[in-house]
PDB file of C-alpha atoms in Angstrom:
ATOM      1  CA  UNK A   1     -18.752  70.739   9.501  1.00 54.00           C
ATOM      2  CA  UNK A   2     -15.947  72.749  10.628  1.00 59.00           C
ATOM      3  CA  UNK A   3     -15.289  73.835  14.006  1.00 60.00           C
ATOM      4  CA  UNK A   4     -13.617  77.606  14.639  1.00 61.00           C
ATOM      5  CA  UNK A   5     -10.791  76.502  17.592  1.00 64.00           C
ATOM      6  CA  UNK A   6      -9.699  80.041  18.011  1.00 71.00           C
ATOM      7  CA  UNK A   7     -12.899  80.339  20.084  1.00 72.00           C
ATOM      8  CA  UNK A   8     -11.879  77.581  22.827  1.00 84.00           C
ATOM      9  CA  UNK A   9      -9.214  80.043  24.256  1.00 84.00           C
ATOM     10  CA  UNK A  10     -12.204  82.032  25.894  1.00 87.00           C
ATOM     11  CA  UNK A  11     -13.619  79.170  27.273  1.00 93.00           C
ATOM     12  CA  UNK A  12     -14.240  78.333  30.992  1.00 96.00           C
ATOM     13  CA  UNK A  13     -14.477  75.004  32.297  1.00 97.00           C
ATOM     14  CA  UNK A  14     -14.754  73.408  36.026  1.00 98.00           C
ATOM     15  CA  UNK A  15     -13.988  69.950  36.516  1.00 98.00           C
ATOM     16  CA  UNK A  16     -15.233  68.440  39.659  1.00 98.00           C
ATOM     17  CA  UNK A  17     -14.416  64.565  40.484  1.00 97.00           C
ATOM     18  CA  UNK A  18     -11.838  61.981  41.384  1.00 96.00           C
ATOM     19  CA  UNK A  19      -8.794  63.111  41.114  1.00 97.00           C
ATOM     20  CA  UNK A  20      -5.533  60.652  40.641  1.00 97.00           C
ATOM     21  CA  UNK A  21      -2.146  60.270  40.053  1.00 97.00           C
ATOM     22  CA  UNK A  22      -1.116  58.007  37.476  1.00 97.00           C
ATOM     23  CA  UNK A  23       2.572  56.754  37.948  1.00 97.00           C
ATOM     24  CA  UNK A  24       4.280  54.957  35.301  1.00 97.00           C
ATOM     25  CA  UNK A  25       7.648  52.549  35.830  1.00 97.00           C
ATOM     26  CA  UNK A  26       9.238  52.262  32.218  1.00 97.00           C
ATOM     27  CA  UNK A  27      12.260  49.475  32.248  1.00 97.00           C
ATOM     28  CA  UNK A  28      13.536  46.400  29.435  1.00 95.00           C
ATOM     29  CA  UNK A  29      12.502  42.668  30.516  1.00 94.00           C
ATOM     30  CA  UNK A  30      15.318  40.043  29.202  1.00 90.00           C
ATOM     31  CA  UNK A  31      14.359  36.991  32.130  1.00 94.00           C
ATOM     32  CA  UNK A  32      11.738  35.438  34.051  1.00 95.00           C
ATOM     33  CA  UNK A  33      12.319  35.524  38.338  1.00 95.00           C
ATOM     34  CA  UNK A  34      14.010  32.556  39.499  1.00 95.00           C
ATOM     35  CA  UNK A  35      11.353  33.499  42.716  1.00 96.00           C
ATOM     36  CA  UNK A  36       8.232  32.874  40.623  1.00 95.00           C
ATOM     37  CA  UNK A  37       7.260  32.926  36.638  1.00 94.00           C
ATOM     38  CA  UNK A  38       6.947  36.564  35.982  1.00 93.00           C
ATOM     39  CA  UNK A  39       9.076  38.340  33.612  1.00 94.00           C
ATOM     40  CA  UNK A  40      12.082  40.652  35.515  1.00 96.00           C
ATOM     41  CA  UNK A  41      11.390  44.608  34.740  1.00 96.00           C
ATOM     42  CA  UNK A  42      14.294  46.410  35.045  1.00 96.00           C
ATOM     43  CA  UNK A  43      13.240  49.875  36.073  1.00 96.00           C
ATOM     44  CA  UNK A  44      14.496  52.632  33.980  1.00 96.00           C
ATOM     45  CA  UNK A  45      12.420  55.668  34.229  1.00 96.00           C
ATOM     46  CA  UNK A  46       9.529  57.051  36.232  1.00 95.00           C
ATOM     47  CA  UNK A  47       6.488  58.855  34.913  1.00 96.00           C
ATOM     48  CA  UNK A  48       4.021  61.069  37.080  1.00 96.00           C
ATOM     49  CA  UNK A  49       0.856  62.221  35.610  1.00 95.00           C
ATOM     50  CA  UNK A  50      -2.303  63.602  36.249  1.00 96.00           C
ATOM     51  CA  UNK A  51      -5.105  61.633  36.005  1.00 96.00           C
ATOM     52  CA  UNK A  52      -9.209  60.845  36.384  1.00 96.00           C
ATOM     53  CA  UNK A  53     -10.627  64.367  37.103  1.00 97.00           C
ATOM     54  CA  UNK A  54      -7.061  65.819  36.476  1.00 97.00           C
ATOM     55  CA  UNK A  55      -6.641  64.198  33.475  1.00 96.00           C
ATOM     56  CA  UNK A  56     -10.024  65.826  32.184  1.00 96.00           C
ATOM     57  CA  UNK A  57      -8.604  68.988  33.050  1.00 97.00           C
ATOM     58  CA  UNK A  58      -5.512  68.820  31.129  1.00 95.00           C
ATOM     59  CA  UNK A  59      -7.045  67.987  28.382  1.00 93.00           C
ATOM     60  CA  UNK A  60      -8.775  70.845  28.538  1.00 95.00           C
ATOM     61  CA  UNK A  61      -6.277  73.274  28.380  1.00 95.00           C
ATOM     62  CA  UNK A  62      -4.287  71.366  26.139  1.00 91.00           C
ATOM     63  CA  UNK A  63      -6.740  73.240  23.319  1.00 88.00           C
ATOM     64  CA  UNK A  64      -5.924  76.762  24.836  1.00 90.00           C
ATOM     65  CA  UNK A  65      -9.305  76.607  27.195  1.00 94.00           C
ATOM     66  CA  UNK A  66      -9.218  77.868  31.032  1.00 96.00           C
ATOM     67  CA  UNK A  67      -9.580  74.720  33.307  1.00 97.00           C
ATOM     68  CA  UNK A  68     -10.128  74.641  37.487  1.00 97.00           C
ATOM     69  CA  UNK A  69     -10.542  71.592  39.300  1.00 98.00           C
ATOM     70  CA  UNK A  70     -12.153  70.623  42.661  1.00 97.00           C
ATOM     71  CA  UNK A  71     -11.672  67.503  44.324  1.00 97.00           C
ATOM     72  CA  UNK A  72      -9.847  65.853  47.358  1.00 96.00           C
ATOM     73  CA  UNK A  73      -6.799  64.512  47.902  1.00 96.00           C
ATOM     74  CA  UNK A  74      -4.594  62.858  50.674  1.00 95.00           C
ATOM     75  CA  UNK A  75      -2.244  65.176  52.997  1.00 95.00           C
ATOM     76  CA  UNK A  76       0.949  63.499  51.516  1.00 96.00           C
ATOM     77  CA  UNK A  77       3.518  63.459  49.019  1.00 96.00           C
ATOM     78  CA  UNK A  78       1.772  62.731  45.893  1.00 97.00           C
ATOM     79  CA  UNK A  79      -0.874  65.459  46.630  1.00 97.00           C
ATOM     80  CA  UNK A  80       1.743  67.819  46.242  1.00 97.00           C
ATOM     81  CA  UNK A  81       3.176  66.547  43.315  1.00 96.00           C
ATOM     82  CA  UNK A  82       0.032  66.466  41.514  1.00 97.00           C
ATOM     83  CA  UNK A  83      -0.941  69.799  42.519  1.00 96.00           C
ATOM     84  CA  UNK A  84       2.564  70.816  41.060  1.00 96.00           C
ATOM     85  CA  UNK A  85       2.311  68.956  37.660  1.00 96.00           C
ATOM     86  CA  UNK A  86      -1.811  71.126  37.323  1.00 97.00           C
ATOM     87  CA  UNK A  87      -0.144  73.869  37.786  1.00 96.00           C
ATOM     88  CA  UNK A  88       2.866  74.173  35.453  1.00 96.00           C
ATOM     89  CA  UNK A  89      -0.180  73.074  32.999  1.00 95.00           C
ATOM     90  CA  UNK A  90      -2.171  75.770  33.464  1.00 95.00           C
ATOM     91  CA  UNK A  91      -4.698  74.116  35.691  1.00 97.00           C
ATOM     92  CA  UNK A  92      -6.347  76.043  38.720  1.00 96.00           C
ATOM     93  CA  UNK A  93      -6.851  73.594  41.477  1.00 96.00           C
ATOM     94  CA  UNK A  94      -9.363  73.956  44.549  1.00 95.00           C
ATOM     95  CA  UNK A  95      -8.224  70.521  46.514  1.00 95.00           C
ATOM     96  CA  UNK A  96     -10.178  70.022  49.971  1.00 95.00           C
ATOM     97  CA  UNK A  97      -6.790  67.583  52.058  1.00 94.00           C
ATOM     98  CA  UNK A  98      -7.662  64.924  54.010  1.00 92.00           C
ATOM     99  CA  UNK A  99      -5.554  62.949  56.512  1.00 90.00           C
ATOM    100  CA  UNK A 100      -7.898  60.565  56.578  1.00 89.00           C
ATOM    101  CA  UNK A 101      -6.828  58.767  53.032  1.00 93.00           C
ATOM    102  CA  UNK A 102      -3.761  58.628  50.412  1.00 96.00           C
ATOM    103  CA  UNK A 103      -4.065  60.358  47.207  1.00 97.00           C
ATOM    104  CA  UNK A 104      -5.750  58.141  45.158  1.00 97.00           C
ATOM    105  CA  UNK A 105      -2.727  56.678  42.770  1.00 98.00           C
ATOM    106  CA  UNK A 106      -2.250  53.979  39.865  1.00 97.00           C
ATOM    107  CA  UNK A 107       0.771  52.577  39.378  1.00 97.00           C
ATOM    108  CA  UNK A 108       1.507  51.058  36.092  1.00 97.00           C
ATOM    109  CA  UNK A 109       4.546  48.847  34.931  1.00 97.00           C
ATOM    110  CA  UNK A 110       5.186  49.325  31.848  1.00 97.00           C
ATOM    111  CA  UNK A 111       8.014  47.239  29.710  1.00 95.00           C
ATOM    112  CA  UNK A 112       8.069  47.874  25.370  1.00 91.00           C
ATOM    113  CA  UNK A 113       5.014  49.817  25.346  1.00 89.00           C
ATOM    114  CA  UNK A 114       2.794  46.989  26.997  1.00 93.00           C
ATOM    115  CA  UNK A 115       1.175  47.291  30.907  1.00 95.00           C
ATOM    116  CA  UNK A 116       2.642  44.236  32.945  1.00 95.00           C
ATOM    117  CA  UNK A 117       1.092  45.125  36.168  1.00 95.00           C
ATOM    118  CA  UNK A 118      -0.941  47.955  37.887  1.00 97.00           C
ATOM    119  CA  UNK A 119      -0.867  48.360  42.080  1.00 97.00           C
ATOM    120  CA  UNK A 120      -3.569  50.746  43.027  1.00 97.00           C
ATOM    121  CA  UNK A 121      -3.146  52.878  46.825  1.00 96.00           C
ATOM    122  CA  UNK A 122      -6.587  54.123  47.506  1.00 95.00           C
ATOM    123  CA  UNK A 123      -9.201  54.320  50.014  1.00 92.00           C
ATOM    124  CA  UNK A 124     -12.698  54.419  50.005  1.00 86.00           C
ATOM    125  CA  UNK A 125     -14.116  58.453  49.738  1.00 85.00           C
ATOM    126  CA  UNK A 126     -17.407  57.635  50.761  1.00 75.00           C
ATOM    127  CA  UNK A 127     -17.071  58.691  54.833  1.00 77.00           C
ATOM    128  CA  UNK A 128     -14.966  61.643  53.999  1.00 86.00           C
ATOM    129  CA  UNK A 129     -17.105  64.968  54.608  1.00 88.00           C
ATOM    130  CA  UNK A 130     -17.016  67.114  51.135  1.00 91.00           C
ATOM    131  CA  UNK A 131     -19.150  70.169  52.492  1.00 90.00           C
ATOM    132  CA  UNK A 132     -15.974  72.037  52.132  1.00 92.00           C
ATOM    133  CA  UNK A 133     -15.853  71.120  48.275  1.00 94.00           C
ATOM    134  CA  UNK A 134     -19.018  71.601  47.571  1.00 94.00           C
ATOM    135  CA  UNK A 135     -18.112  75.292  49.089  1.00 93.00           C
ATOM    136  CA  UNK A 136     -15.322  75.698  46.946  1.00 93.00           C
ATOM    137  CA  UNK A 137     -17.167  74.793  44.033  1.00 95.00           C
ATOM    138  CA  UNK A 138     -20.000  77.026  44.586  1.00 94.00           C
ATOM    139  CA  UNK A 139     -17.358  80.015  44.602  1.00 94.00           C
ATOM    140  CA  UNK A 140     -16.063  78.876  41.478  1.00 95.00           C
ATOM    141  CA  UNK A 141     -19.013  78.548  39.609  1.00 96.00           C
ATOM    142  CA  UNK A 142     -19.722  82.352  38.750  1.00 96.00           C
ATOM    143  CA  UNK A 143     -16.397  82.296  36.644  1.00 95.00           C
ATOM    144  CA  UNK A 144     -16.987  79.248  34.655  1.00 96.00           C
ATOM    145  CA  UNK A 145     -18.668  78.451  31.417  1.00 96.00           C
ATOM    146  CA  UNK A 146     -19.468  74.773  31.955  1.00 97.00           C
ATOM    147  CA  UNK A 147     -19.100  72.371  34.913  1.00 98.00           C
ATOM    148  CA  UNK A 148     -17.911  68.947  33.898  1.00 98.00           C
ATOM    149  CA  UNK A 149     -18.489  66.109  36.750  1.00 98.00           C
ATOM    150  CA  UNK A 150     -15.983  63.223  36.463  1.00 97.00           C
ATOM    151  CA  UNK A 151     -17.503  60.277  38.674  1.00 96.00           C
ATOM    152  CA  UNK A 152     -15.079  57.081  38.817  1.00 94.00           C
ATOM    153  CA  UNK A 153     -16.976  56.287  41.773  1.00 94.00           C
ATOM    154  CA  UNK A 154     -14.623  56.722  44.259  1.00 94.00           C
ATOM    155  CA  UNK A 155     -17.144  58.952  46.561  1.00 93.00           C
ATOM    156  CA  UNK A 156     -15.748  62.533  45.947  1.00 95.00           C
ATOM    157  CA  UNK A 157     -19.289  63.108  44.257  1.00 95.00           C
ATOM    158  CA  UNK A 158     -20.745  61.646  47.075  1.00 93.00           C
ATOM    159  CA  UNK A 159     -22.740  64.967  46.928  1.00 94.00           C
ATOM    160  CA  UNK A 160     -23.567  65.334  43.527  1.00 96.00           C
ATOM    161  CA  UNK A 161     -27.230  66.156  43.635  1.00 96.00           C
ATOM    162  CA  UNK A 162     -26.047  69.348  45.406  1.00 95.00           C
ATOM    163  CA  UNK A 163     -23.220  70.063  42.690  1.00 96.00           C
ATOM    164  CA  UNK A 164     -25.858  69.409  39.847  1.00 97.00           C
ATOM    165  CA  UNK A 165     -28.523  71.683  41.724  1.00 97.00           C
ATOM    166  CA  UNK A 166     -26.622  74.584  42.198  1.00 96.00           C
ATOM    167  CA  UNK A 167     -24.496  74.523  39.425  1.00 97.00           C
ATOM    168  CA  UNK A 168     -28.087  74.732  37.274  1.00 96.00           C
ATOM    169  CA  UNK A 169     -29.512  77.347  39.644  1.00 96.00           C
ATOM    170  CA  UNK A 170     -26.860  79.378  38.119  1.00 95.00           C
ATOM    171  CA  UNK A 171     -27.390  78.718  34.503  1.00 96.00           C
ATOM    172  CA  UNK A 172     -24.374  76.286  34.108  1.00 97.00           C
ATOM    173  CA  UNK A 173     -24.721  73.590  31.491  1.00 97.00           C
ATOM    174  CA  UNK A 174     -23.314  70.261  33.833  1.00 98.00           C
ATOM    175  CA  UNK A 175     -21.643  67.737  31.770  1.00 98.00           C
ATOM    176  CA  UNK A 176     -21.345  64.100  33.640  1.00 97.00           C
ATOM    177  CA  UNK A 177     -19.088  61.139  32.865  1.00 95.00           C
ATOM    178  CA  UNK A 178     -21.067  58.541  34.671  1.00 96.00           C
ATOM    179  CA  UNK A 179     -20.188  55.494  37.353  1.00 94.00           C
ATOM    180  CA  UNK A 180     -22.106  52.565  38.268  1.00 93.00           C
ATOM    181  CA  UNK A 181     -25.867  51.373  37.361  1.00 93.00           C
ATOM    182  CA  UNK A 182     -27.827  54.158  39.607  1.00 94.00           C
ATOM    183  CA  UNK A 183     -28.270  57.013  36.865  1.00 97.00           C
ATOM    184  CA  UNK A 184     -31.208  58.358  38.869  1.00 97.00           C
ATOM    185  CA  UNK A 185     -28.444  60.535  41.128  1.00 97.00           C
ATOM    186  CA  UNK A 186     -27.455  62.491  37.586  1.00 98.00           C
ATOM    187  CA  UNK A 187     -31.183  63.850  37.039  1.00 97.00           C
ATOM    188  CA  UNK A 188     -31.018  67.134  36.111  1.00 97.00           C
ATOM    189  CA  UNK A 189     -27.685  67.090  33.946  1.00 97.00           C
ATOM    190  CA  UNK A 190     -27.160  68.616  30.902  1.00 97.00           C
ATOM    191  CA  UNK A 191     -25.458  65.495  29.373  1.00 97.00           C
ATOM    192  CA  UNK A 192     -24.191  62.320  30.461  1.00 97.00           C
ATOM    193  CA  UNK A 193     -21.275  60.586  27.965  1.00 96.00           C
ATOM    194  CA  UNK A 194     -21.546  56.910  29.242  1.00 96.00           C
ATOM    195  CA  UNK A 195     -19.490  53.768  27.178  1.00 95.00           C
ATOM    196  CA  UNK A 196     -22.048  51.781  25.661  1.00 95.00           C
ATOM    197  CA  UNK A 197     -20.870  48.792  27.986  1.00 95.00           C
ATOM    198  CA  UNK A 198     -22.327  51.016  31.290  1.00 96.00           C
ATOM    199  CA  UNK A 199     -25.439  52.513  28.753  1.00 97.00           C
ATOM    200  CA  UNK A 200     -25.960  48.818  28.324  1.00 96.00           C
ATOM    201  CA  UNK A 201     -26.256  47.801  32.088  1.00 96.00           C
ATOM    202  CA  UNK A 202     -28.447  50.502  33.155  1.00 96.00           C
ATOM    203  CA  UNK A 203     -30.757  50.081  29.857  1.00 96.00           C
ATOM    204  CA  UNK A 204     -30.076  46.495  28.937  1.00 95.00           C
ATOM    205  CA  UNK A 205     -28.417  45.109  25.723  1.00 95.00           C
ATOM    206  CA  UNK A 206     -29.280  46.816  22.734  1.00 94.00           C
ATOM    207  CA  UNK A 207     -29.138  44.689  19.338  1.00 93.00           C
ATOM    208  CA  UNK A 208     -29.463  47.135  16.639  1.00 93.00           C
ATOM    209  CA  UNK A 209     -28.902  51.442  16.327  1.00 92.00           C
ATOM    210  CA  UNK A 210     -32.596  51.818  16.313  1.00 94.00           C
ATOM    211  CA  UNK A 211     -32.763  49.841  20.116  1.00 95.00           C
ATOM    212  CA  UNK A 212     -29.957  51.789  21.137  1.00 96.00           C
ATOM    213  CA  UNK A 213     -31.643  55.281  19.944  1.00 95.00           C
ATOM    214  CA  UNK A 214     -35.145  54.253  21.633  1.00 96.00           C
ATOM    215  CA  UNK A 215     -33.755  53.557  24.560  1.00 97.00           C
ATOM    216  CA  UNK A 216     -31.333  55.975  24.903  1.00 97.00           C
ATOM    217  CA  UNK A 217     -34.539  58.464  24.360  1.00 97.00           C
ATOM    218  CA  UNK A 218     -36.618  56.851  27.070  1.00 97.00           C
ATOM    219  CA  UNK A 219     -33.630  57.339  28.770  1.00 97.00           C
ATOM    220  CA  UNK A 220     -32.877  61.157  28.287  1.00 97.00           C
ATOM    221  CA  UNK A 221     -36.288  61.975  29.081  1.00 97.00           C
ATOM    222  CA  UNK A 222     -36.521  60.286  32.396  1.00 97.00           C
ATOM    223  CA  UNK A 223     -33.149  61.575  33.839  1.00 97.00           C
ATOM    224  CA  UNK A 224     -34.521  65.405  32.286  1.00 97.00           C
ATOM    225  CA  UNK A 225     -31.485  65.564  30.309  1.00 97.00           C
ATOM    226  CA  UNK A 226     -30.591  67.933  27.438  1.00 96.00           C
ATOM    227  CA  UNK A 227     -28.496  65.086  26.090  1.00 97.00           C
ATOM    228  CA  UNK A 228     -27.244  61.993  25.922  1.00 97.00           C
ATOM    229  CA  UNK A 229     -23.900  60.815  24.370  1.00 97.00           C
ATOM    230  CA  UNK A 230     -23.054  56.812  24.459  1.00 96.00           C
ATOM    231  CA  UNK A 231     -19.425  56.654  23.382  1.00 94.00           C
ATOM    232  CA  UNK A 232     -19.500  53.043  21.117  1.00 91.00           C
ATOM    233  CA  UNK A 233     -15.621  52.183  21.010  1.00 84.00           C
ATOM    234  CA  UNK A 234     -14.631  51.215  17.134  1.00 83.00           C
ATOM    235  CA  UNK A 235     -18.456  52.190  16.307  1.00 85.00           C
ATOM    236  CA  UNK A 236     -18.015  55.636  17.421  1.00 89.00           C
ATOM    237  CA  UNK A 237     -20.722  57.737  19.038  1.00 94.00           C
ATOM    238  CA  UNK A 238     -24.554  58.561  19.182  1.00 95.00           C
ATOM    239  CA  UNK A 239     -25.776  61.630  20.308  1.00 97.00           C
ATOM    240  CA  UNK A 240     -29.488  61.698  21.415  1.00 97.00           C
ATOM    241  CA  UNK A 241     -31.269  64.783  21.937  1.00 96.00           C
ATOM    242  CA  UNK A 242     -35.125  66.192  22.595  1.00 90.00           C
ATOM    243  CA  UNK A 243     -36.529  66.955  19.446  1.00 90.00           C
ATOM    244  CA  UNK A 244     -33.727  65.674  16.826  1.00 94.00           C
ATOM    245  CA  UNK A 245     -33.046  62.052  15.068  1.00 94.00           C
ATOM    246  CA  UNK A 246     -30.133  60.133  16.751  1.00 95.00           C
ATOM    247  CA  UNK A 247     -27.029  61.171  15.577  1.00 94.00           C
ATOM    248  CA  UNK A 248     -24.429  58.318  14.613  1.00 92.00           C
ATOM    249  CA  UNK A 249     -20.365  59.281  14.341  1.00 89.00           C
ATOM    250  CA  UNK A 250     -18.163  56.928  13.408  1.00 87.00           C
ATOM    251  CA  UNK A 251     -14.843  56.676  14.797  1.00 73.00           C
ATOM    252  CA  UNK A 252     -11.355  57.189  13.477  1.00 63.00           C
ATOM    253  CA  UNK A 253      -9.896  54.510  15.161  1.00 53.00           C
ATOM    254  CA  UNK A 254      -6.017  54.234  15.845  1.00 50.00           C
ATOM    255  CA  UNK A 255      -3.809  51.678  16.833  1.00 49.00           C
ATOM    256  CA  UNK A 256      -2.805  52.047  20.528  1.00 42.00           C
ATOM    257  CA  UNK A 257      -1.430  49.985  23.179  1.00 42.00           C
ATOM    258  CA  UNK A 258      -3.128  51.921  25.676  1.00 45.00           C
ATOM    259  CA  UNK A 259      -6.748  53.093  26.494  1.00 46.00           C
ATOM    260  CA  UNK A 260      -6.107  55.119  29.473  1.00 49.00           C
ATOM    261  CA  UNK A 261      -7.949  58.349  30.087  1.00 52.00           C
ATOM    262  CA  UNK A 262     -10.498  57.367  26.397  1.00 71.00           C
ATOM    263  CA  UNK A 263     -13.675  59.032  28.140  1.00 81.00           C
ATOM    264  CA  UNK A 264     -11.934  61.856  29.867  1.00 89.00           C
ATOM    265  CA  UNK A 265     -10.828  63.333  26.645  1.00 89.00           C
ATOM    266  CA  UNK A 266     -14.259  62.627  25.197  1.00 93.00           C
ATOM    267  CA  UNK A 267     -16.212  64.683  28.181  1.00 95.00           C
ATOM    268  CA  UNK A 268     -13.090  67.134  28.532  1.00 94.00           C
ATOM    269  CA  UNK A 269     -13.249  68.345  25.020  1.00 93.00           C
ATOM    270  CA  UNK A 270     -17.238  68.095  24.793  1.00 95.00           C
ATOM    271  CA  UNK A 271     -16.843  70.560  28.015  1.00 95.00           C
ATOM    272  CA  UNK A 272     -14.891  72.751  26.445  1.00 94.00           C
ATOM    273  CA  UNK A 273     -16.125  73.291  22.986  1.00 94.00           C
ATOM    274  CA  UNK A 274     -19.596  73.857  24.731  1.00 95.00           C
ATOM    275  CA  UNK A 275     -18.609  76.247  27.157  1.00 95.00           C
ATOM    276  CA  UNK A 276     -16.963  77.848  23.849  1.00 93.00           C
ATOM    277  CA  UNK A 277     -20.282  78.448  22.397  1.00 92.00           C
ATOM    278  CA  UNK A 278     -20.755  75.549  20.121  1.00 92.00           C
ATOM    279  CA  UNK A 279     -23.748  73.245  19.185  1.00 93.00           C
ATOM    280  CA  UNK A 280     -23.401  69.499  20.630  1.00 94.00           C
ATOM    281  CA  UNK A 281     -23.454  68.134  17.181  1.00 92.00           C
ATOM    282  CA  UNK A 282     -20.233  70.016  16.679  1.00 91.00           C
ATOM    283  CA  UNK A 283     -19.102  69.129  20.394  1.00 91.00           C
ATOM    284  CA  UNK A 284     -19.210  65.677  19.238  1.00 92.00           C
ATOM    285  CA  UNK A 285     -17.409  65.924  16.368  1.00 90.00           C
ATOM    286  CA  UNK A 286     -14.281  67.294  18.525  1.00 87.00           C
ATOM    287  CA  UNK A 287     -14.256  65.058  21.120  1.00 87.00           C
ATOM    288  CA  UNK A 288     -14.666  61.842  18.502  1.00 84.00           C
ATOM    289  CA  UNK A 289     -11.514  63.534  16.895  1.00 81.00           C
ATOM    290  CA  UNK A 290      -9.372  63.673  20.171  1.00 68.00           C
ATOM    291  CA  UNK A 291     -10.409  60.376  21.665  1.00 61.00           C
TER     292      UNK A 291
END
């Protein structure tokens, strides 16, 4: 199966979700704190980048596709920085600002390629009004091929029946990387790319491919879903769809010290080679490649 990239360049993607920054603090460790036994990190460089929703996003046109994203962000500093980083990467941005929380950030220390610690500044989306998102979104969605929904349940989707409804009364395929055990708030989606662990909770344990596939089935049909892709770590994927067998991808697994951002470049290239044209049999075989 072979997959014409050249096509991707046309391609038109909107990414609505939580959007983050992920900081990084690089430094060498050589003692343990005479304060209290933790290893010393002497800080020696500083990474910003973008992540969650973003991070979906740059993915995106890391391939050569057009990406915009929606979401909301804090009145401060690291809203702007953000914003800055989207935009020398191609990335369109529509952010509602809010004084009424931080951009949501994740800082990680890192010493020889291994995470120490991570401090997370957030605060709860979930009373923040989104109308105006949902507004900016709606004028978005003529231009755009696909619409990609990037829930890590921090409440910017706090609206996403809406987003799902009128991004379908439009003809737009919407593509949703799932949160929590309530998958009755995605009916109506064109696919949903849960990890097997959160598959798992919402369907209960599945013991063998063929549990997986009959479930995932009973599943797809009661959410009205074109598809269903459970991402299966070191056993790859299985895509589920009305009509056809299960279809199981194995991985190409390398060795990393870091998982970060796994299902965003799953859904992000899925997004993209869809909104390119292609068949989700050959969606799937791009995103298992990238992630």
């Amino acid at each position: 199966m072979k997959i014409d990239l050249t096509a991707l360049e046309h391609a038109r993607v909107l990414v609505v979700g939580d959007v983050m920054l992920d900081r990084y603090w690089h430094g060498g460790t050589s003692r343990i704190s005479p304060e209290a036994p933790v290893p010393v990190v002497r800080v020696e460089d500083v990474e910003d980048r973008p992540g969650g929703a973003a991070n979906v996003a740059l993915n995106i046109t890391s391939l050569g596709g057009h990406a915009v994203l929606a979401g909301v962000v804090g009145n401060d500093e690291n809203a702007k920085l953000l914003e800055a980083s989207l935009t020398a990467s191609d990335v369109s941005t529509y952010f509602q600002r809010s004084a009424e929380i931080p951009t949501i950030t994740k800082l990680r220390v890192m010493s020889r390629n291994q995470q120490l610690l991570r401090l997370d500044f957030e605060q709860p989306l979930d009373g923040v009004e989104t109308s105006e998102l949902v507004t900016q979104v709606a004028k978005a969605l003529p231009d755009c091929d696909v619409v990609i929904l990037s829930d890590y349940g921090k409440g910017t989707l706090n609206q996403v029946e809406n987003l799902i409804a009128n991004a379908r009364a439009q003809g737009k395929r919407v593509l949703i990387d799932p949160k929590g055990q309530d998958f009755s708030k995605y009916r109506g989606a064109s696919l949903l790319t849960p990890n097997l662990t959160e598959f798992e909770a919402v369907v209960g344990a599945c013991a063998t491919d063929a549990e997986l596939s009959t479930r995932g089935e009973a599943l797809r049909a009661e959410l009205e879903l074109e598809a269903l892709l459970v991402t299966r770590s070191e056993k790859g994927m299985t895509l589920i769809r009305e009509g056809h067998a299960p279809l199981h991808l194995p991985t190409r697994a390398q060795e990393v010290f870091d998982v970060t951002g796994a299902g965003d470049t799953v859904i992000g290239l899925m997004g993209l080679a869809l909104a390119a044209g292609h068949a989700f049999p050959e969606a799937m075989m791009l995103a298992n490649l990238g992630a």
